[in-house]
Every structure is written in C-alpha cells, then in structure tokens.
C-alpha positions as a printed Julia matrix, in Angstrom:
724×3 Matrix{Float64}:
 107.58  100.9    78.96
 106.44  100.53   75.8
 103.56  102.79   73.81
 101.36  100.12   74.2
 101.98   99.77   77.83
 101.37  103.23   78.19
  97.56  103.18   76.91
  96.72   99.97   78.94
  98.2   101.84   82.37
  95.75  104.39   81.5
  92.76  102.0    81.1
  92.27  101.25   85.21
  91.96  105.3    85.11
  89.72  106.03   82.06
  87.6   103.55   83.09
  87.41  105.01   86.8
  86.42  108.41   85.46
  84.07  106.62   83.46
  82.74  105.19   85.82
  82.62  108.22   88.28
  79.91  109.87   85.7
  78.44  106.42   85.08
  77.2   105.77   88.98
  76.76  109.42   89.88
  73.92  109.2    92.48
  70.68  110.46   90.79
  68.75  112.05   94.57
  69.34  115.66   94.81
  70.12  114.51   98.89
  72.97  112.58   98.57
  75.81  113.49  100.29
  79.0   114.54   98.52
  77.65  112.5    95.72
  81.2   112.82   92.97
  83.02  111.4    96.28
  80.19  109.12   96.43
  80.33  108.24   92.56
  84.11  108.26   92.76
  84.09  104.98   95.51
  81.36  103.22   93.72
  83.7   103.69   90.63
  86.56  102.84   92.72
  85.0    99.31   93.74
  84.12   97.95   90.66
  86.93   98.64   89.51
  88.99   96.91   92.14
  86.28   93.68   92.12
  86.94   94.03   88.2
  90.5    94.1    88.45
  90.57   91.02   91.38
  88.16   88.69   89.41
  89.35   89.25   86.32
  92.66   87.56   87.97
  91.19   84.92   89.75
  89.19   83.67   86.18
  92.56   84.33   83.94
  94.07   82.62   86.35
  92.17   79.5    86.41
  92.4    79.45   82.67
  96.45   79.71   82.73
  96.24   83.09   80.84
  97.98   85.69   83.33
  99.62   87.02   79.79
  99.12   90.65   78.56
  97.18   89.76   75.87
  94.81   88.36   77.73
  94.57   91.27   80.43
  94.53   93.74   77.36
  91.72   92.66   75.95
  89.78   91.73   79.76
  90.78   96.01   80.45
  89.89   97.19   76.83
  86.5    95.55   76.95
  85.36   96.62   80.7
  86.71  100.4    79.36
  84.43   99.98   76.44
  81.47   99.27   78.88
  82.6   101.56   81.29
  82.84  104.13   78.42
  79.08  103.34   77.23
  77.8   103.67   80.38
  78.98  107.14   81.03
  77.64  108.31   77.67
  74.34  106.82   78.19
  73.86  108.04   81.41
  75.36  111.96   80.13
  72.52  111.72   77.32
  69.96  110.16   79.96
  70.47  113.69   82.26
  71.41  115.57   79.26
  74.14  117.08   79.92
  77.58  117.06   77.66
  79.82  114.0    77.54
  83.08  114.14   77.05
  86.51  115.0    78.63
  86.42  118.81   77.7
  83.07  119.07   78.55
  83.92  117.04   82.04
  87.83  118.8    82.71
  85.44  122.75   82.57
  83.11  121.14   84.86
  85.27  119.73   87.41
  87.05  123.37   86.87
  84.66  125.47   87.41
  82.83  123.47   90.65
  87.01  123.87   91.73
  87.25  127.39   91.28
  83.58  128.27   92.48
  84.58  126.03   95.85
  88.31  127.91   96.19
  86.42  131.53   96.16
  84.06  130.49   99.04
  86.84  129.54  101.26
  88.76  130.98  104.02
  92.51  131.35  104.43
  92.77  128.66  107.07
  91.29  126.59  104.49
  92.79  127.36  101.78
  96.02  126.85  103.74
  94.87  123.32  104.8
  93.65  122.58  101.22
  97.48  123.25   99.78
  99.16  121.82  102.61
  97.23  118.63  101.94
  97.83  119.01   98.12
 101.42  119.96   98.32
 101.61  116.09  100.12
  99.5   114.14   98.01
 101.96  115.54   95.13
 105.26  114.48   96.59
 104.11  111.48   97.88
 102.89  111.14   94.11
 106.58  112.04   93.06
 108.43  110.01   95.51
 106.03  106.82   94.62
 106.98  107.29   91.19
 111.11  107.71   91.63
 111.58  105.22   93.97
 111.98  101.42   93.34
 109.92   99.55   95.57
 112.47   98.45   98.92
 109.98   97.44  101.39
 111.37   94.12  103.37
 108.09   92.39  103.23
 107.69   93.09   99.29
 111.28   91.79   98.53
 110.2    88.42  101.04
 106.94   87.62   99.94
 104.43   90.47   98.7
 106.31   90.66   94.56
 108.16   87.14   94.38
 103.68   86.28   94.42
 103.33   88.74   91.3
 106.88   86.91   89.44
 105.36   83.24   90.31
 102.11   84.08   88.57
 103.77   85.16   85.89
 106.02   82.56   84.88
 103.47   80.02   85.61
 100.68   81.71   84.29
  98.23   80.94   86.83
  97.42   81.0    90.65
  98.12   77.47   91.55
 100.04   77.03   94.85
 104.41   76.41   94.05
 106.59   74.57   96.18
 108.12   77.39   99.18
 109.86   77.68  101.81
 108.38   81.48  102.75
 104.42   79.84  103.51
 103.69   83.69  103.22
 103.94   83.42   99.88
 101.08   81.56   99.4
  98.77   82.19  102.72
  98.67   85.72  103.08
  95.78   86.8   101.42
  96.85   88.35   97.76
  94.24   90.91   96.93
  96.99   94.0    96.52
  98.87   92.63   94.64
  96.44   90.82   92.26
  96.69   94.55   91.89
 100.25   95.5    91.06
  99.87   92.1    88.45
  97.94   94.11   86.14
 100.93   96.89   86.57
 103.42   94.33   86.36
 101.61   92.91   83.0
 101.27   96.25   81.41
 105.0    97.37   81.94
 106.75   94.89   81.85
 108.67   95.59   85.58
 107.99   96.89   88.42
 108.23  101.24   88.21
 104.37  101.59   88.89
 103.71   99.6    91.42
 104.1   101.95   94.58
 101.34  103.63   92.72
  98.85  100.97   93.63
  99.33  102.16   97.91
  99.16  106.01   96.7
  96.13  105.56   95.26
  94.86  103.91   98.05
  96.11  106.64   99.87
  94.22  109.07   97.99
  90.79  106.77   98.3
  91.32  106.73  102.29
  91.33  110.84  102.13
  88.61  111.0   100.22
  86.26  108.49  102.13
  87.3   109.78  105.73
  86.42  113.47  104.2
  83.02  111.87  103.26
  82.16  110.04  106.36
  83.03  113.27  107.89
  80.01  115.26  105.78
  77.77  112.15  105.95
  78.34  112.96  110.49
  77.53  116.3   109.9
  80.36  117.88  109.03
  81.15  120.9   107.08
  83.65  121.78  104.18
  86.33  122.73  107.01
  85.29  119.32  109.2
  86.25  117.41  105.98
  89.43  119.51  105.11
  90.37  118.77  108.85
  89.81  115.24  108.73
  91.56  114.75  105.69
  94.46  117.29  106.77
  94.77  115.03  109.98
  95.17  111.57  108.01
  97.44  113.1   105.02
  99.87  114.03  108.04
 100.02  111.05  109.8
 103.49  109.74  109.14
 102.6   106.19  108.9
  99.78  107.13  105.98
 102.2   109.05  104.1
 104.79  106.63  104.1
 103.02  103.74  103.21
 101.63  106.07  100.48
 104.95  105.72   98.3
 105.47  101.64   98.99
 104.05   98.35   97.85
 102.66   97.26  101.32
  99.06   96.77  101.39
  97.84   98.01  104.75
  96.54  101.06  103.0
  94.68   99.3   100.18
  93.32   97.26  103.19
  92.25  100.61  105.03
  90.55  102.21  101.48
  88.33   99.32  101.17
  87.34   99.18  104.89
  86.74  103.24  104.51
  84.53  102.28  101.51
  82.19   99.8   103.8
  82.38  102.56  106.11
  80.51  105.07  103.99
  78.27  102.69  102.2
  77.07  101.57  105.67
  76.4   105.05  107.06
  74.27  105.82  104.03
  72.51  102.17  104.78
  70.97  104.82  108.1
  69.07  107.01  105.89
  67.79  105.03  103.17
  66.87  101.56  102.24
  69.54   99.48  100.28
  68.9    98.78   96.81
  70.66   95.95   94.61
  73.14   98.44   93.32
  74.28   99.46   97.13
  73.83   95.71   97.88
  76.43   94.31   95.45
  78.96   97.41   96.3
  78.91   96.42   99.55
  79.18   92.55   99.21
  82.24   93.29   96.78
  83.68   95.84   98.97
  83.58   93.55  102.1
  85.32   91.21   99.51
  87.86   93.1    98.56
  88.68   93.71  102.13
  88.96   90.1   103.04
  91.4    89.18  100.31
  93.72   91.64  100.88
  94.04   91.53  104.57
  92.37   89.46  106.9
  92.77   91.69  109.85
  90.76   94.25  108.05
  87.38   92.3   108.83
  88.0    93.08  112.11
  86.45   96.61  111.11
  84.08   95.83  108.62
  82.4    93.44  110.77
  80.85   95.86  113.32
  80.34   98.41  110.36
  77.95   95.96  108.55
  75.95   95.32  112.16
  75.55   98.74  112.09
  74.47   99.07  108.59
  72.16   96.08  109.57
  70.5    97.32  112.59
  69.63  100.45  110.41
  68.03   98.55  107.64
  66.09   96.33  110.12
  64.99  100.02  111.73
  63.81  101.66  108.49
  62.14   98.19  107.4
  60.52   98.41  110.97
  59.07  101.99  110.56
  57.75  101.15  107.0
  60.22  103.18  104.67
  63.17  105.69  103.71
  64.4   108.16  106.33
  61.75  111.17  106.39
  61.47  114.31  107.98
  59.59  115.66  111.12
  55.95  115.96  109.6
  56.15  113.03  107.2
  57.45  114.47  104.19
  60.76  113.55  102.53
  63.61  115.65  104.45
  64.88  118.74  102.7
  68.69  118.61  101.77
  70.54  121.73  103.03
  74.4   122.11  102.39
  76.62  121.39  105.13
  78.03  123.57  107.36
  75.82  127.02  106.79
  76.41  129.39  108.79
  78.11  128.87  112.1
  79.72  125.56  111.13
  81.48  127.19  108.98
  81.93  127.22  104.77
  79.17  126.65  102.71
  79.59  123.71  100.83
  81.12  120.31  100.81
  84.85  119.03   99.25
  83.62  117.71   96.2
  80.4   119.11   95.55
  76.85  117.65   97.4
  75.15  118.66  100.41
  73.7   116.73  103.83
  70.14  116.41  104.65
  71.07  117.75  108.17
  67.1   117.02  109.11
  67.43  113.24  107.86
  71.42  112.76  109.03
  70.55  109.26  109.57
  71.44  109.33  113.34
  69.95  106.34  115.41
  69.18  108.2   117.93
  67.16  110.4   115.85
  63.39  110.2   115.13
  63.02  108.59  111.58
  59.5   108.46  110.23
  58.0   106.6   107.42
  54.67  105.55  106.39
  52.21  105.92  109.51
  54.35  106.58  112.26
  54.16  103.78  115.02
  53.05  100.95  112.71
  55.2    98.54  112.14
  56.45   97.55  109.04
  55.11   94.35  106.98
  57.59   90.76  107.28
  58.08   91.18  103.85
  60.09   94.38  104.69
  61.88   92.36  107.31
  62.97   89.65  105.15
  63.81   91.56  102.32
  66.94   92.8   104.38
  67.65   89.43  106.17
  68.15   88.38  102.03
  70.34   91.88  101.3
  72.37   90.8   104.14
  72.88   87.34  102.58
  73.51   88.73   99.33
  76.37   90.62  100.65
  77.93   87.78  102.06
  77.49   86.03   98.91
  78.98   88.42   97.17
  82.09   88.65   99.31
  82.49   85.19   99.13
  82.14   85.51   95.79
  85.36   87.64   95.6
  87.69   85.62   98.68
  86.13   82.28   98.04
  88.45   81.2    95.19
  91.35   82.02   97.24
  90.36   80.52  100.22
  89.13   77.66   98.26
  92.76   76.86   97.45
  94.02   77.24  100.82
  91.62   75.08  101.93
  92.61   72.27   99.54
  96.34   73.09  100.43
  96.33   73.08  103.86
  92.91   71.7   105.53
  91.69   75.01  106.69
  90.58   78.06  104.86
  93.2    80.0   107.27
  96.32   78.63  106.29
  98.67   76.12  108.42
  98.87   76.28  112.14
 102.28   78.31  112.38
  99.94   80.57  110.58
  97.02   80.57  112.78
  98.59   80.61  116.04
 101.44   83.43  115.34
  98.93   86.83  114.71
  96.17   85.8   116.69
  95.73   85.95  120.34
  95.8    82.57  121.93
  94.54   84.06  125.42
  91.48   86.03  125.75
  91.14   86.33  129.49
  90.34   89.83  130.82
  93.68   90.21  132.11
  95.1    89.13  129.47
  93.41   91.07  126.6
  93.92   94.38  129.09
  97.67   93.8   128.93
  97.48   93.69  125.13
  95.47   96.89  124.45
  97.92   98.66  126.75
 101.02   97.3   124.83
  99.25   98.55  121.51
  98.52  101.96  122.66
 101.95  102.36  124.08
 103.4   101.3   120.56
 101.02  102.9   118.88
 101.23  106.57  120.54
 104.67  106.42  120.92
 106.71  109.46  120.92
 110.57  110.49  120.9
 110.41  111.62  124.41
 112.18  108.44  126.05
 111.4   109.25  129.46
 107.88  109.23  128.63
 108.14  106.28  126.77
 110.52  104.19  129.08
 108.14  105.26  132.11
 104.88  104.22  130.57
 106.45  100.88  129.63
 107.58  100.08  133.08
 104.13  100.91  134.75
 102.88   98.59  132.35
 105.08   95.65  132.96
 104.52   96.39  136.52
 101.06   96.53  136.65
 100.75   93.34  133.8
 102.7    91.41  136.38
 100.44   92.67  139.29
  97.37   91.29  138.02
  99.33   87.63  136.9
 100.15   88.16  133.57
 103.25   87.81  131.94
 104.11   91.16  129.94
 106.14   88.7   127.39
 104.1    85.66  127.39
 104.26   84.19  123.85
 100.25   83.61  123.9
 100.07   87.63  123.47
 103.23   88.32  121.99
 104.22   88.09  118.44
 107.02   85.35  117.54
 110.24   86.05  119.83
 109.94   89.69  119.83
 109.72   91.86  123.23
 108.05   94.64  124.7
 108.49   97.61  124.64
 109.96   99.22  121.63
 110.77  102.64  120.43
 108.47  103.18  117.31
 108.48  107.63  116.93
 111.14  106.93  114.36
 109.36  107.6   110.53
 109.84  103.85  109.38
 107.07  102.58  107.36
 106.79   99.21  109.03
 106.49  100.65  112.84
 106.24  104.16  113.17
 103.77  105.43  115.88
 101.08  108.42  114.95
 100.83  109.74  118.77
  99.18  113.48  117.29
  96.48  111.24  115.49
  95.58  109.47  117.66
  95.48  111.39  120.5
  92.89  113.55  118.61
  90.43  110.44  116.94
  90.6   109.32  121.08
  89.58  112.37  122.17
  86.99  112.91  119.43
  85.34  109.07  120.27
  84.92  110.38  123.85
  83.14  113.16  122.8
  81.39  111.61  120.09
  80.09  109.02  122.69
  79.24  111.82  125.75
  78.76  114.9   123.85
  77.52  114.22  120.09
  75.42  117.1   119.61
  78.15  119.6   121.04
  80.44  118.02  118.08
  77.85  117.51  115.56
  74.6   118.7   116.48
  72.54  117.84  113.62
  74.05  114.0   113.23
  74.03  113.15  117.27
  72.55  110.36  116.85
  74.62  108.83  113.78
  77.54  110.31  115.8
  77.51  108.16  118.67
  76.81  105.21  116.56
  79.7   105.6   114.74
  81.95  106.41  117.44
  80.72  102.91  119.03
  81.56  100.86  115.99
  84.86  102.54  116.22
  85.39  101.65  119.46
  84.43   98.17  119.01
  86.5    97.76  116.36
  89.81   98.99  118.25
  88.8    96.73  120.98
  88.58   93.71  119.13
  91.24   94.47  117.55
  92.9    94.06  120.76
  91.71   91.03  121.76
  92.12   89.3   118.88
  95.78   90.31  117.31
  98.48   90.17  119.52
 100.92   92.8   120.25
 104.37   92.94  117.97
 106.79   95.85  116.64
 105.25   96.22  113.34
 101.16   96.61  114.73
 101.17   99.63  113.98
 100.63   98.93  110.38
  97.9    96.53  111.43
  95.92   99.32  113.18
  95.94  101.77  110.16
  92.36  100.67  109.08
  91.31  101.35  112.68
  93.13  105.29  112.13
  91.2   105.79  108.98
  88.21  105.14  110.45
  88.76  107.26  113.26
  89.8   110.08  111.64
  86.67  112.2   110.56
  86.07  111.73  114.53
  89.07  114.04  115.07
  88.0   116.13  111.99
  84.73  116.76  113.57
  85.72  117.88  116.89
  88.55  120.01  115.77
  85.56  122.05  113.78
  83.44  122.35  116.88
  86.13  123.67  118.71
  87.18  126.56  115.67
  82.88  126.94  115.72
  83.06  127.76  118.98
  86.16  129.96  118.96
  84.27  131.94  115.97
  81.27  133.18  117.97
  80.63  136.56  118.8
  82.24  137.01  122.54
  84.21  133.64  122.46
  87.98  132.88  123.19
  88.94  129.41  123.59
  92.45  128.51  124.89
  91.58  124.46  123.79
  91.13  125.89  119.83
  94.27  127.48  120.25
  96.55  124.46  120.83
  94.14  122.36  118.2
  95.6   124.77  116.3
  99.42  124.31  117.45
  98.99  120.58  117.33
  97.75  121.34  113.2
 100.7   123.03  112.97
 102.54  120.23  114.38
 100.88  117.58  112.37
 102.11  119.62  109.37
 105.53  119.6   110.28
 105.75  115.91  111.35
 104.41  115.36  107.36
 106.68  117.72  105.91
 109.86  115.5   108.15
 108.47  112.55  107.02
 108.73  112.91  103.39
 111.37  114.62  103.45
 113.6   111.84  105.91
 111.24  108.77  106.21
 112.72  105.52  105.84
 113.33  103.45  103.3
 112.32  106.87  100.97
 113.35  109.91  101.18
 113.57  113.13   99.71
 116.83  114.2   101.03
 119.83  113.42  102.86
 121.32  109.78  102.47
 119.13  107.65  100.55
 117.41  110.44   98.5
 115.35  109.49   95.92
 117.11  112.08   93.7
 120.5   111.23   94.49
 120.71  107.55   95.29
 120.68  104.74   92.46
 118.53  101.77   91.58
 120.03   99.08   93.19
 120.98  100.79   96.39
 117.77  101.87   96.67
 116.16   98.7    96.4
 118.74   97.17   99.17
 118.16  100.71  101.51
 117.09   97.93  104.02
 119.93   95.74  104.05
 122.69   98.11  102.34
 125.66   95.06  102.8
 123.6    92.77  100.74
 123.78   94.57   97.68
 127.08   93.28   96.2
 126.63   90.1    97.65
 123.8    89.55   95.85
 125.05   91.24   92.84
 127.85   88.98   92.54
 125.99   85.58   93.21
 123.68   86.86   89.99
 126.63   87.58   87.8
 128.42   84.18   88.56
 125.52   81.89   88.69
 124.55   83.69   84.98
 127.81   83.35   83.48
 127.35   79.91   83.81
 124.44   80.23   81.24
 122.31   78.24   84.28
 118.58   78.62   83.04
 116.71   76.42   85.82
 118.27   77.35   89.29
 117.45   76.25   92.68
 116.68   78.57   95.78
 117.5    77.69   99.13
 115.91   80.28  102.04
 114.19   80.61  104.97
 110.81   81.94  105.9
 111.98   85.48  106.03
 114.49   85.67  103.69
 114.52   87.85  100.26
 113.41   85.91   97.24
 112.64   88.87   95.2
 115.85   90.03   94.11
 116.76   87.15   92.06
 113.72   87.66   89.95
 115.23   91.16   89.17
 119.5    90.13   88.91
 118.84   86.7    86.95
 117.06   87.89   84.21
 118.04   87.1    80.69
 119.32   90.78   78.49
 115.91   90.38   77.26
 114.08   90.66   79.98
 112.72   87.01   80.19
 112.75   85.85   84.24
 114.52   82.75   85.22
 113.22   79.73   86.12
 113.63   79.54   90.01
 111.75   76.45   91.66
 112.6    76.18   95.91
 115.17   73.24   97.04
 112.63   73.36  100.38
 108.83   73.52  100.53
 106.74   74.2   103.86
 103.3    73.0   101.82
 102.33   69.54  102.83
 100.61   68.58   99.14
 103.82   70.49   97.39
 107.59   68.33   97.22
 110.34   70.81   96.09
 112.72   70.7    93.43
 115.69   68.07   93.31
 119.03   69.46   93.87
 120.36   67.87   90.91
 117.9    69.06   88.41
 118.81   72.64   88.78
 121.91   74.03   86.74
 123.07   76.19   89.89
 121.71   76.7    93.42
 121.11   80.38   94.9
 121.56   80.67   98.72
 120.17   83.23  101.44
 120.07   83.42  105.34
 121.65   79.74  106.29
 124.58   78.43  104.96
 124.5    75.46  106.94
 120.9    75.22  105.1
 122.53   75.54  101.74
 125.52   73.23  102.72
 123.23   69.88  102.9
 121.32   70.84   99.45
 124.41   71.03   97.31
 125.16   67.86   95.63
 128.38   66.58   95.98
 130.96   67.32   93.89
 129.51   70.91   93.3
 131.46   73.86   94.02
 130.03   76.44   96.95
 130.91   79.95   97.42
 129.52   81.96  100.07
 129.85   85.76  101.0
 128.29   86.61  104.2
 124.41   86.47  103.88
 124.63   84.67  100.09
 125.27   82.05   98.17
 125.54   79.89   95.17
 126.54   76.25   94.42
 127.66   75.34   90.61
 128.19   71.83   89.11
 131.72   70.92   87.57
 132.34   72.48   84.45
C-alpha cells in the first residue's frame, strides 16, 4: 500500500474522532455521552461512506480519485466541526490536547475499580487486540466472501459503477450490499484486499460499546457494562466473525445503534439531529442485511410509543415534583463502582422506564395535537430517511427483477412459507437447539429426538421444506468454533435467563430502570420470536440470530450485577453468584479456544495465521482447490487471454480468479459470466472470450466450450482455450 493509501485509510478514522468531539451531547444528563458521541460519529460516517457510493456510483466514478477527494472533503468538515464546537465550550482542540484527556478520564476510571474489574477490563482488552491482530494477518477465506460478498467489490470496480452484470450467483446482485459498499472504500484506498476484515472488527468493537451503553442507559453500573460487554467479547461466534469479511456483525452494530437511540427516545423528546440518526441508522441496517429489520422494527415501536407518551404528558421526562430530574452516576454505592465505561452518568430518577411516572407540564393534562403530530412527522422522517439510504438499491432490484426483494428463488428460500402455530413452534425449537448447542452429544442427540418426536406429534413435518432451508436437515452439531455455525449456548443461556427476569422481576435486576427494563426485555423477546416465525431454520442461523445476541446481551450483563450486588451485602452468601462466576470463567476460556483454534483463523496449530501462507490461507475452506485453481490461472494467462469467460454455479467461488488472473501490474481481468440468472441481463458469448474458466460442473462447462477448443479439467476446475 502505497503512502498515499496510507493517509486516505486513516481518513474514515480522523474523521470519526472528529466527529466524536463534534456531536458530543451538550446535557450534563446524558448517559455515557463519548459512547453516545462515538455512535452518532459512527453513523454518519457509515451513511457518509454508503451514499457517497451509491452517488459515485451513478456517476460511473467508483475510482480513487474520486473517493479521495469525496473522504478529504467530509474530513475537512468533520475537522471544522470539531474545532468549532472545542472553541464553542472552550476547551482545547487538538490531538494532544484530546490523547491527555482521554488519558487521564482512563487512568482516573482504572484507580476507582476493583480487581474483578480490572480483570474483566483486560480480559476483554487482551481479545479485542488479537482479534485486531488476527484481522490484520489473515487474508480474508470466508466461503460466502470468495462466492459472492468480494467478487461485488471487483465488479464495481472494473465497471465503475453499481449497475446490475450478467451472473450466474443471483447473490451477487440481490443480497443487500451495504458492508461491503464498505470494504470498496478499503479496496479503493489499497489497492487489494489486506484491510478488509477490519471493516467486521470494527463492527465488533461498535457492538461492545453499544451493548455496554444500553446496559447504563437500563440502569446499570460500570461493572453491569464491563459484564455485558465481557459476555459478548466471549461469545465465540462474535469473536470470530470479528476477524472476517461477513457482515452479520456490521448488521448487529447498526441494529445496537437503533437500539440506544430508541431507549434515549424514553426520556426525552427527539430532535432533528436524533431524528436523522435514526432514519440513517435504520438505513444502514436495511442495506446490509435484511433480516436485521426484524429487530429494529419493534425497537422503533418502542421508541414510538415513548414519544407519543412524552407528547401526551406535555414535555421531556421530569422528576417527582416537576422539576428536571437530577443526574446521579450509575451504580453508587451498592451497585457497585462509581462511574460509567466511558465517562457520563444516568439520571436514575428519570431512567426513562414506561412503567415509571414521567411528568411534564401540569401533570394529568394532556398534551396539545400539535405535540401529537409533530412525532407522527419524526416518525415519517425516519422512514424517509432510511429510504433515503436502501431506496437506490432497492430501486434497482426492483427494475431488475419486478420486486424490491429480489427473484422468487430468493424470496421463498430464507423466509418461512408456513406460519401456522405448529408450525412456527417447530421452528423456534429447531433454532434454539442449533443455537445453544453444545459438545455434549448425548445432550444434543436427545434434545433433537424429543423434538422430531414431538414436531411429528402435533402434524408437522420436522424436515418439511416450507420451514427448512434448501435441502439441508435437522439436526446438526454446531459447538464446533466455525464462523458460519457455531452455537453460543453460555450466552445465551444467560440473555434467556436475564429476559425472564427482566420481564418478572425488573426492579430486583435494575431497580431504578424497572420500568425501561421490562420494556426492553419485551422488544427483545419480540424480536427473537419473529425472528422465528419469519426465517426458517438452516445450519448457518446462527449467524442470522447474532443481532438478536447483541441485543440481548446487556440483559445478561444486568442480572449477572444483581446477583454480585447481592452477594456483596453485609450477611449475604449466594451459591447462584458463585457459578455466574464459574460460567465467567468459562466464557473466558471458550474466547481464549476460539482465537486461538477457530476456524478458518487461527492462532495456532494447523492453519495458523503465523505459520501458514497466503494462498493456503485463502483456500483453508477447500484446501484441494488450491492448485487446481492455481494451475487453471497460470495456463489460461500464459495464453495472454485478456477477456475470459466464467462458467459456475450459484454457490461456486468466483473470487479467486479476480486475485490469480491479474496482470504483474495489478490490473484485474476482464471476466464477464457464460450464464446469467437475471431476466433483463443475456451473458457473454462463448466465442467472444479468449479462454473460458470453469468451477463446480463440468458437464456445465462441457456445452459452453465452442467446438474445436481444447478442455482441461482437474477435479473441481477448469479451463477451455481456442487453437493456437
């Protein structure tokens, strides 16, 4: 990567920290306002970074020239903002001024704490870093990414724009591309593709640091948030997906971001800032991954029923006695620490709850219409805005394929075509059982069975196809750390455990945020259960559900607290806080395994990151490819072919030939597909290529060859070449 390269990498982060001082909350109430500032930074940013695609691309100018000077003018404004607003409050600008800042609040936090929390602090460091390390060693080898996911970013590329290109992988084009609109401006800025698991890790980070703030916004304390975030970091499946280029955690980060926005949307009335924010994050969400509406949808009814409630009583959340509530720090006394990760406190007498008496104006009176209908139009503004974001991308679907969802293989293979009782029961089950899957196979093979039975019992096929993904069948074993599947039993167990006392008990868990609590726990809930009826069971859900675990995390973080609270009183033993604490321990180890033997990355053993090299790395999946694939891209460029022909199947990998075919300069071939699955879209003639590349079918390949040309084929690959 070039010098140049280097400085534009750095502009998506000099313009978040910019940002971060920029939209620093001004009320002295907020809570955990630099987390706060940091996800309002975070989403502009990201609705920056995704429009700035969708208008370059309209215009044909996906070049890095172009996205230089799109990045160096929003860090210029991003830049003037933060100096305006450090002169505004008068306090020094600058990065020295801001690195002894952050230091100091740091090292003023780390004296206040305990050992457990200083032990949960470095354990969840000491991840974040090797995750960090792994991400950046490791060429990206996930199976989607090599199918569909980076072949996108090397089409936009060499055509310069977003239009639709013949395929025969309709993935390509349907899935919804928000991540990796992403990893383009990497891709653009490098050159390649060495940054781009740093798009998930950073997503990774965001999800920590949201789940730790919906944790303080519910009441929690400094140890509630360490816990929550302590519980996520060491879920296998987060830290994983931290080090790849899949997008289920980019998809969870902006879900997490509605998430907070919406629980503040309970204590105070929206303005046009939190309006947009929330518009563009509900955006964001949509074009990455359409399954992660499933979330954000009862999130924003929430957020909506609380607007229409403070609108109702006439004004902003107030204290008992009419008078604005008084912020106090979180977790004082009993709850433990004195402070909040990050800096800011909670207005424990204003928490926002809806259960909780919120009092504005005259109490009793109802608010004016003009209240009323001022948030019926926020609410419409925030769909405008998401549409805003999606809209272009579903615009072109539409045109493509007559429906803003894609084709009907699309539409019919994810969702659930049954949504009977029975029906929707058997699914949940199958999902939990995946989902909370452990290595004990008696456990495992014994639940499954008393599923089957019992889905046969009440009439419903445990393998019908109208709740069952593609050919695949229940059950299967998913405890093994593989990105695409593994289960996260220890996490889940405790967010399930923490909903059910979030929805009996709330003001055992959190007694100042009861209310707010419970509310929360229901939109989980709901969420989880559509989620069930709506996407139907397969191997890889698991991934699918990792919005759902983000959101359920500070759940788990706040109970754990309650029960440490309650082991800490004067007089009190508890036996429960005791294995909470084993389980910790547990969690700890099963994050510690996982980076050191996941799959496809590891740190040690066969595979290492340290040890193994760049192309067996990259074929970690599918190890027997590698020289088959290798060899095809030698012969087929010895023939000095510029314009070559791919023949493949829906899940077949395109994206290695991007990588073996370019030219000693780095300039990618042209590739164009020999078959095409879009109705509007006619593929390539055989006989305009100068050599054909093969995968999957050779019986495929066999009937696209023109005659005379000479075929050679070695087990999964392929390549045709005309007569010299």
């Amino acid at each position: 990567m070039s010098a140049a390269g280097f400085l534009l990498v750095a502009a998506p982060l000099a313009a978040v920290l910019s940002l971060t001082v920029a939209l620093r909350p001004r009320g002295i109430d907020e809570v955990a306002p630099l987390r706060l500032a940091v996800i309002r930074a975070a989403v502009v940013t990201g609705a920056f970074a995704v429009l700035t695609v969708e208008l370059l691309g309209a215009l044909r100018l996906l070049t890095l020239p172009a996205f230089a000077v799109a990045w160096l003018i929003f860090l210029a404004a991003a830049a003037g903002a933060a100096g305006w607003r450090r002169r505004r409050d008068g306090t020094p600008w600058g990065p020295a001024a801001a690195a002894r800042a952050g230091l100091a609040g740091l090292a003023g936090r780390w004296r206040t704490t305990g050992r457990g929390e200083r032990l949960l602090a470095g354990t969840l460091g000491g991840l974040v870093l090797v995750e960090l390390l792994i991400a950046l060693l490791a060429e990206p080898n996930n199976f989607d990414s090599q199918t569909y996911h980076l072949p996108k970013v090397e089409h936009w590329v060499a055509q310069r724009g977003l239009d639709f290109w013949p395929t025969a992988i309709h993935r390509q084009v349907t899935i919804p591309p928000g991540a990796e609109y992403l990893l383009l401006h990497l891709r653009l800025f490098t050159g390649g593709d060495a940054l781009h698991n740093l798009v998930q890790w950073a997503a990774g980070v965001g999800c920590l640091l949201v789940a730790a703030r919906i944790a303080a916004q519910l009441g929690g304390g400094r140890r509630a948030q360490l816990l929550t975030a302590f519980v996520l970091a060491t879920t296998p499946m987060v830290a994983l997906q931290a080090t790849s280029t899949q997008t289920d955690l980019v998809c969870a980060a902006w879900v997490a971001c509605v998430a907070t926005l919406a629980l503040d949307g309970l204590r105070r009335r929206a303005g046009a800032g939190t309006l947009l924010l929330l518009g563009a994050t509900t955006g964001l969400t949509a074009v990455t991954k359409t399954s992660g509406l499933i979330g954000v949808g009862p999130l924003l009814l929430l957020w909506g029923i609380g607007q229409l409630r403070l609108a109702y009583l006439g004004g902003p959340a107030r204290a008992a006695g009419g008078t604005p509530g008084r912020p106090v720090l979180v977790g004082v006394g009993a709850a433990g620490g004195t402070g909040t990760v990050g800096g800011g406190g909670h207005p424990a007498a204003t928490a926002g709850s809806a259960g909780s008496a919120v009092r504005g104006g005259v109490p009793g009176r109802p608010a004016g219409p003009a209240r009323v209908v001022r948030t019926v139009a926020g609410s419409l503004l925030v769909l405008l805005v998401a549409l805003a974001v999606v809209g272009p991308f579903l615009a072109r679907v539409q045109a493509e394929f007559g429906h803003p969802l894609g084709p009907p293989r699309l539409r019919e293979s994810i969702p659930m075509e049954r949504h009977d009782p029975a029906s929707v029961l058997v699914n949940a089950l199958r999902i939990g059982h995946t989902a909370l899957d452990t290595p004990l196979a008696p456990v495992r093979d014994g639940a499954a069975e008393a599923i089957m039975a019992g889905s046969r019992a009440i009439g419903v096929d445990p393998q019908d196809r109208a709740i069952t993904f593609g050919r695949e069948v229940f059950p299967v074993p998913a405890w093994y750390p593989d990105e695409d599947r593994v289960a996260f039993p220890l996490t889940g167990a405790l967010a399930l455990v923490g909903a059910v006392l979030a929805l009996a008990r709330p003001a055992r868990v959190a007694p100042a945020s009861a209310g707010a609590l419970r509310a929360y726990a229901v939109v989980v809930m709901a969420a989880v259960l559509l989620h069930t009826a709506m996407i139907k069971w397969q191997p890889w859900g698991n991934r699918l559900l990792l919005y759902a675990l983000v959101l359920a995390a500070p759940l788990a973080g706040l109970w754990l607290d309650a029960l440490f609270r309650r082991r800490l009183a004067p007089g009190r033993r508890s036996v429960a806080a005791g294995l909470a604490a084993t389980v910790l321990a547990t969690s700890a180890l099963a994050g510690v395994l996982t980076l050191s033997y996941g799959f496809p990355r590891r740190l040690v053993g066969a595979g290492s990151v340290f040890t193994t090299s760049e192309w067996d790395t990259r074929f970690l999946r599918r190890p027997q490819w590698t020289d088959e694939f290798r060899g095809a891209a030698d012969a087929v460029r010895a023939s000095g072919a510029r314009r070559i022909g791919l023949v493949q199947q829906n899940d077949n990998w395109e994206y290695p030939w991007w990588l073996l075919l370019r030219d000693a300069d780095g300039r990618p071939p042209e590739l164009v597909a020999l078959e095409s699955v879009l109705p509007d879209l006619s593929p390539a003639a055989p006989a305009s290529t100068d050599a054909i590349v093969c995968t999957g079918s050779r019986a495929a390949c066999v009937k696209l060859v023109p005659p005379g040309w000479t075929l050679t084929w070695r087990g999964y690959v392929g390549y045709a070449l005309p007569p010299a």
